[in-house]
Tab-separated table of N, CA and C in Angstrom:
chain	number	residue	atom	x	y	z
A	1	SER	N	188.481	56.002	91.529
A	1	SER	CA	188.607	57.032	92.537
A	1	SER	C	187.822	58.267	92.100
A	2	VAL	N	187.460	59.070	93.091
A	2	VAL	CA	186.699	60.293	92.861
A	2	VAL	C	187.497	61.445	93.446
A	3	PHE	N	187.737	62.482	92.642
A	3	PHE	CA	188.519	63.622	93.114
A	3	PHE	C	188.106	64.872	92.361
A	4	PRO	N	188.389	66.067	92.830
A	4	PRO	CA	188.919	66.371	94.162
A	4	PRO	C	187.821	66.242	95.206
A	5	ASN	N	188.214	66.126	96.423
A	5	ASN	CA	187.262	66.069	97.525
A	5	ASN	C	187.912	66.727	98.733
A	6	PRO	N	187.523	67.922	99.090
A	6	PRO	CA	186.352	68.703	98.701
A	6	PRO	C	186.421	69.155	97.241
A	7	ALA	N	185.244	69.264	96.628
A	7	ALA	CA	185.116	69.651	95.226
A	7	ALA	C	184.523	71.047	95.132
A	8	LYS	N	184.848	71.746	94.040
A	8	LYS	CA	184.320	73.096	93.833
A	8	LYS	C	183.296	73.126	92.706
A	9	ASN	N	183.747	72.983	91.473
A	9	ASN	CA	182.864	73.130	90.319
A	9	ASN	C	182.653	71.844	89.536
A	10	SER	N	183.608	70.940	89.634
A	10	SER	CA	183.482	69.675	88.909
A	10	SER	C	184.123	68.559	89.716
A	11	LEU	N	183.780	67.356	89.322
A	11	LEU	CA	184.229	66.160	90.002
A	11	LEU	C	184.684	65.178	88.931
A	12	THR	N	185.814	64.521	89.143
A	12	THR	CA	186.324	63.543	88.187
A	12	THR	C	186.261	62.147	88.793
A	13	ILE	N	185.752	61.214	88.008
A	13	ILE	CA	185.715	59.807	88.401
A	13	ILE	C	186.725	59.082	87.517
A	14	LYS	N	187.707	58.433	88.120
A	14	LYS	CA	188.758	57.750	87.371
A	14	LYS	C	188.527	56.255	87.403
A	15	ASN	N	188.624	55.650	86.230
A	15	ASN	CA	188.494	54.206	86.056
A	15	ASN	C	189.894	53.640	85.836
A	16	TYR	N	190.315	52.734	86.692
A	16	TYR	CA	191.650	52.150	86.581
A	16	TYR	C	191.676	50.855	85.773
A	17	SER	N	190.515	50.332	85.373
A	17	SER	CA	190.492	49.043	84.680
A	17	SER	C	190.713	49.157	83.170
A	18	ASN	N	190.661	50.373	82.607
A	18	ASN	CA	190.857	50.606	81.175
A	18	ASN	C	189.881	49.834	80.294
A	19	SER	N	188.709	49.539	80.809
A	19	SER	CA	187.647	48.948	80.002
A	19	SER	C	186.389	49.795	80.186
A	20	LEU	N	185.455	49.664	79.265
A	20	LEU	CA	184.231	50.450	79.326
A	20	LEU	C	183.418	50.065	80.551
A	21	ASN	N	183.065	51.056	81.327
A	21	ASN	CA	182.235	50.828	82.508
A	21	ASN	C	180.936	51.599	82.365
A	22	LYS	N	179.842	50.951	82.701
A	22	LYS	CA	178.523	51.575	82.686
A	22	LYS	C	178.022	51.619	84.119
A	23	TYR	N	177.678	52.806	84.570
A	23	TYR	CA	177.220	52.986	85.945
A	23	TYR	C	175.992	53.876	85.991
A	24	GLN	N	175.242	53.728	87.051
A	24	GLN	CA	174.210	54.683	87.422
A	24	GLN	C	174.853	55.538	88.507
A	25	LEU	N	174.943	56.837	88.260
A	25	LEU	CA	175.540	57.775	89.204
A	25	LEU	C	174.431	58.493	89.944
A	26	SER	N	174.515	58.523	91.269
A	26	SER	CA	173.558	59.259	92.086
A	26	SER	C	174.315	60.094	93.102
A	27	ILE	N	173.830	61.296	93.332
A	27	ILE	CA	174.339	62.122	94.421
A	27	ILE	C	173.148	62.426	95.318
A	28	LYS	N	173.308	62.081	96.601
A	28	LYS	CA	172.224	62.263	97.566
A	28	LYS	C	172.681	63.197	98.680
A	29	ASN	N	171.722	63.945	99.233
A	29	ASN	CA	172.038	64.797	100.366
A	29	ASN	C	171.982	63.975	101.654
A	30	LEU	N	172.224	64.622	102.788
A	30	LEU	CA	172.256	63.900	104.064
A	30	LEU	C	170.911	63.310	104.448
A	31	GLU	N	169.821	63.870	103.929
A	31	GLU	CA	168.485	63.340	104.209
A	31	GLU	C	168.132	62.159	103.310
A	32	GLY	N	169.031	61.802	102.379
A	32	GLY	CA	168.791	60.689	101.480
A	32	GLY	C	168.045	61.058	100.216
A	33	GLN	N	167.792	62.356	100.022
A	33	GLN	CA	167.102	62.812	98.808
A	33	GLN	C	168.080	62.803	97.637
A	34	GLU	N	167.636	62.259	96.515
A	34	GLU	CA	168.468	62.218	95.317
A	34	GLU	C	168.515	63.608	94.693
A	35	ILE	N	169.698	64.170	94.620
A	35	ILE	CA	169.903	65.514	94.095
A	35	ILE	C	170.229	65.453	92.606
A	36	LEU	N	170.986	64.440	92.208
A	36	LEU	CA	171.413	64.303	90.817
A	36	LEU	C	171.485	62.818	90.499
A	37	THR	N	171.022	62.442	89.331
A	37	THR	CA	171.164	61.055	88.880
A	37	THR	C	171.450	61.056	87.388
A	38	ARG	N	172.295	60.136	86.972
A	38	ARG	CA	172.689	60.085	85.569
A	38	ARG	C	173.261	58.715	85.246
A	39	SER	N	172.972	58.209	84.069
A	39	SER	CA	173.626	57.004	83.556
A	39	SER	C	174.889	57.446	82.843
A	40	ILE	N	175.997	56.801	83.166
A	40	ILE	CA	177.272	57.195	82.560
A	40	ILE	C	177.992	55.971	82.018
A	41	GLU	N	178.779	56.185	80.964
A	41	GLU	CA	179.662	55.177	80.387
A	41	GLU	C	181.004	55.848	80.161
A	42	PHE	N	182.066	55.216	80.624
A	42	PHE	CA	183.387	55.816	80.426
A	42	PHE	C	184.460	54.747	80.484
A	43	VAL	N	185.616	55.065	79.878
A	43	VAL	CA	186.743	54.142	79.865
A	43	VAL	C	187.824	54.616	80.832
A	44	ASP	N	188.212	55.879	80.753
A	44	ASP	CA	189.325	56.383	81.550
A	44	ASP	C	188.826	57.298	82.669
A	45	ASN	N	188.417	58.510	82.306
A	45	ASN	CA	187.923	59.482	83.271
A	45	ASN	C	186.556	59.992	82.845
A	46	PHE	N	185.748	60.353	83.833
A	46	PHE	CA	184.458	60.975	83.579
A	46	PHE	C	184.369	62.197	84.479
A	47	GLU	N	184.054	63.351	83.894
A	47	GLU	CA	183.952	64.582	84.661
A	47	GLU	C	182.502	65.024	84.719
A	48	ILE	N	182.061	65.429	85.902
A	48	ILE	CA	180.687	65.859	86.083
A	48	ILE	C	180.667	67.258	86.698
A	49	ASP	N	179.809	68.110	86.163
A	49	ASP	CA	179.634	69.474	86.638
A	49	ASP	C	178.777	69.444	87.907
A	50	ILE	N	179.279	70.027	88.978
A	50	ILE	CA	178.524	70.059	90.232
A	50	ILE	C	178.251	71.498	90.685
A	51	THR	N	178.283	72.438	89.755
A	51	THR	CA	178.057	73.838	90.125
A	51	THR	C	176.638	74.084	90.638
A	52	THR	N	175.700	73.196	90.328
A	52	THR	CA	174.324	73.380	90.796
A	52	THR	C	174.129	72.899	92.239
A	53	LEU	N	175.113	72.195	92.787
A	53	LEU	CA	175.011	71.713	94.160
A	53	LEU	C	175.401	72.812	95.136
A	54	SER	N	174.667	72.919	96.229
A	54	SER	CA	175.010	73.862	97.289
A	54	SER	C	176.182	73.320	98.094
A	55	ASN	N	176.844	74.210	98.819
A	55	ASN	CA	177.913	73.766	99.712
A	55	ASN	C	177.355	72.778	100.718
A	56	GLY	N	178.125	71.741	101.021
A	56	GLY	CA	177.688	70.788	102.022
A	56	GLY	C	178.233	69.401	101.791
A	57	LEU	N	177.695	68.461	102.563
A	57	LEU	CA	178.109	67.061	102.503
A	57	LEU	C	177.075	66.256	101.731
A	58	TYR	N	177.553	65.402	100.833
A	58	TYR	CA	176.694	64.561	99.998
A	58	TYR	C	177.252	63.141	99.990
A	59	PHE	N	176.468	62.237	99.454
A	59	PHE	CA	176.913	60.875	99.206
A	59	PHE	C	176.869	60.630	97.708
A	60	LEU	N	177.986	60.219	97.141
A	60	LEU	CA	178.067	59.870	95.728
A	60	LEU	C	177.989	58.351	95.638
A	61	ILE	N	177.097	57.856	94.801
A	61	ILE	CA	176.901	56.415	94.654
A	61	ILE	C	177.039	56.043	93.184
A	62	LEU	N	177.944	55.122	92.899
A	62	LEU	CA	178.107	54.539	91.570
A	62	LEU	C	177.676	53.092	91.668
A	63	GLN	N	176.780	52.685	90.774
A	63	GLN	CA	176.236	51.329	90.860
A	63	GLN	C	176.089	50.736	89.473
A	64	ASN	N	176.470	49.471	89.343
A	64	ASN	CA	176.179	48.705	88.134
A	64	ASN	C	175.632	47.355	88.560
A	65	GLU	N	175.568	46.406	87.642
A	65	GLU	CA	174.941	45.129	87.969
A	65	GLU	C	175.767	44.269	88.924
A	66	THR	N	177.039	44.583	89.124
A	66	THR	CA	177.874	43.740	89.972
A	66	THR	C	178.433	44.441	91.211
A	67	GLU	N	178.401	45.763	91.263
A	67	GLU	CA	178.996	46.446	92.411
A	67	GLU	C	178.318	47.772	92.692
A	68	GLN	N	178.527	48.229	93.924
A	68	GLN	CA	178.060	49.551	94.322
A	68	GLN	C	179.178	50.217	95.108
A	69	ILE	N	179.508	51.433	94.718
A	69	ILE	CA	180.556	52.207	95.369
A	69	ILE	C	179.894	53.441	95.956
A	70	GLN	N	180.138	53.689	97.235
A	70	GLN	CA	179.579	54.870	97.883
A	70	GLN	C	180.706	55.650	98.532
A	71	GLN	N	180.688	56.970	98.345
A	71	GLN	CA	181.731	57.814	98.903
A	71	GLN	C	181.135	59.122	99.383
A	72	LYS	N	181.633	59.629	100.501
A	72	LYS	CA	181.222	60.943	100.974
A	72	LYS	C	181.860	61.996	100.086
A	73	LEU	N	181.122	63.051	99.821
A	73	LEU	CA	181.590	64.131	98.953
A	73	LEU	C	181.302	65.459	99.628
A	74	ILE	N	182.310	66.303	99.732
A	74	ILE	CA	182.162	67.638	100.277
A	74	ILE	C	182.216	68.629	99.120
A	75	VAL	N	181.198	69.499	99.038
A	75	VAL	CA	181.156	70.542	98.005
A	75	VAL	C	181.398	71.877	98.688
A	76	GLN	N	182.416	72.605	98.205
A	76	GLN	CA	182.744	73.932	98.702
A	76	GLN	C	183.039	74.833	97.519
A	77	HIS	N	182.089	75.701	97.183
A	77	HIS	CA	182.280	76.614	96.047
A	77	HIS	C	183.080	77.822	96.462
């Protein structure tokens, strides 16, 4: 899960499987432009700083070799 949403300064991604997960994280704007991309590895929670993002609607995409998760994200500073 991804929370909080709407987000202000940071975003937390929670892993419920309790095993190491490796993902490619992308945040895209409504035009499909990649605003942020990062390779991440985490077991429990991963927190990402989003203070550089402007207020608005984005798409957060987590992808690995077996799955892709996409979620709408609202940023309100």
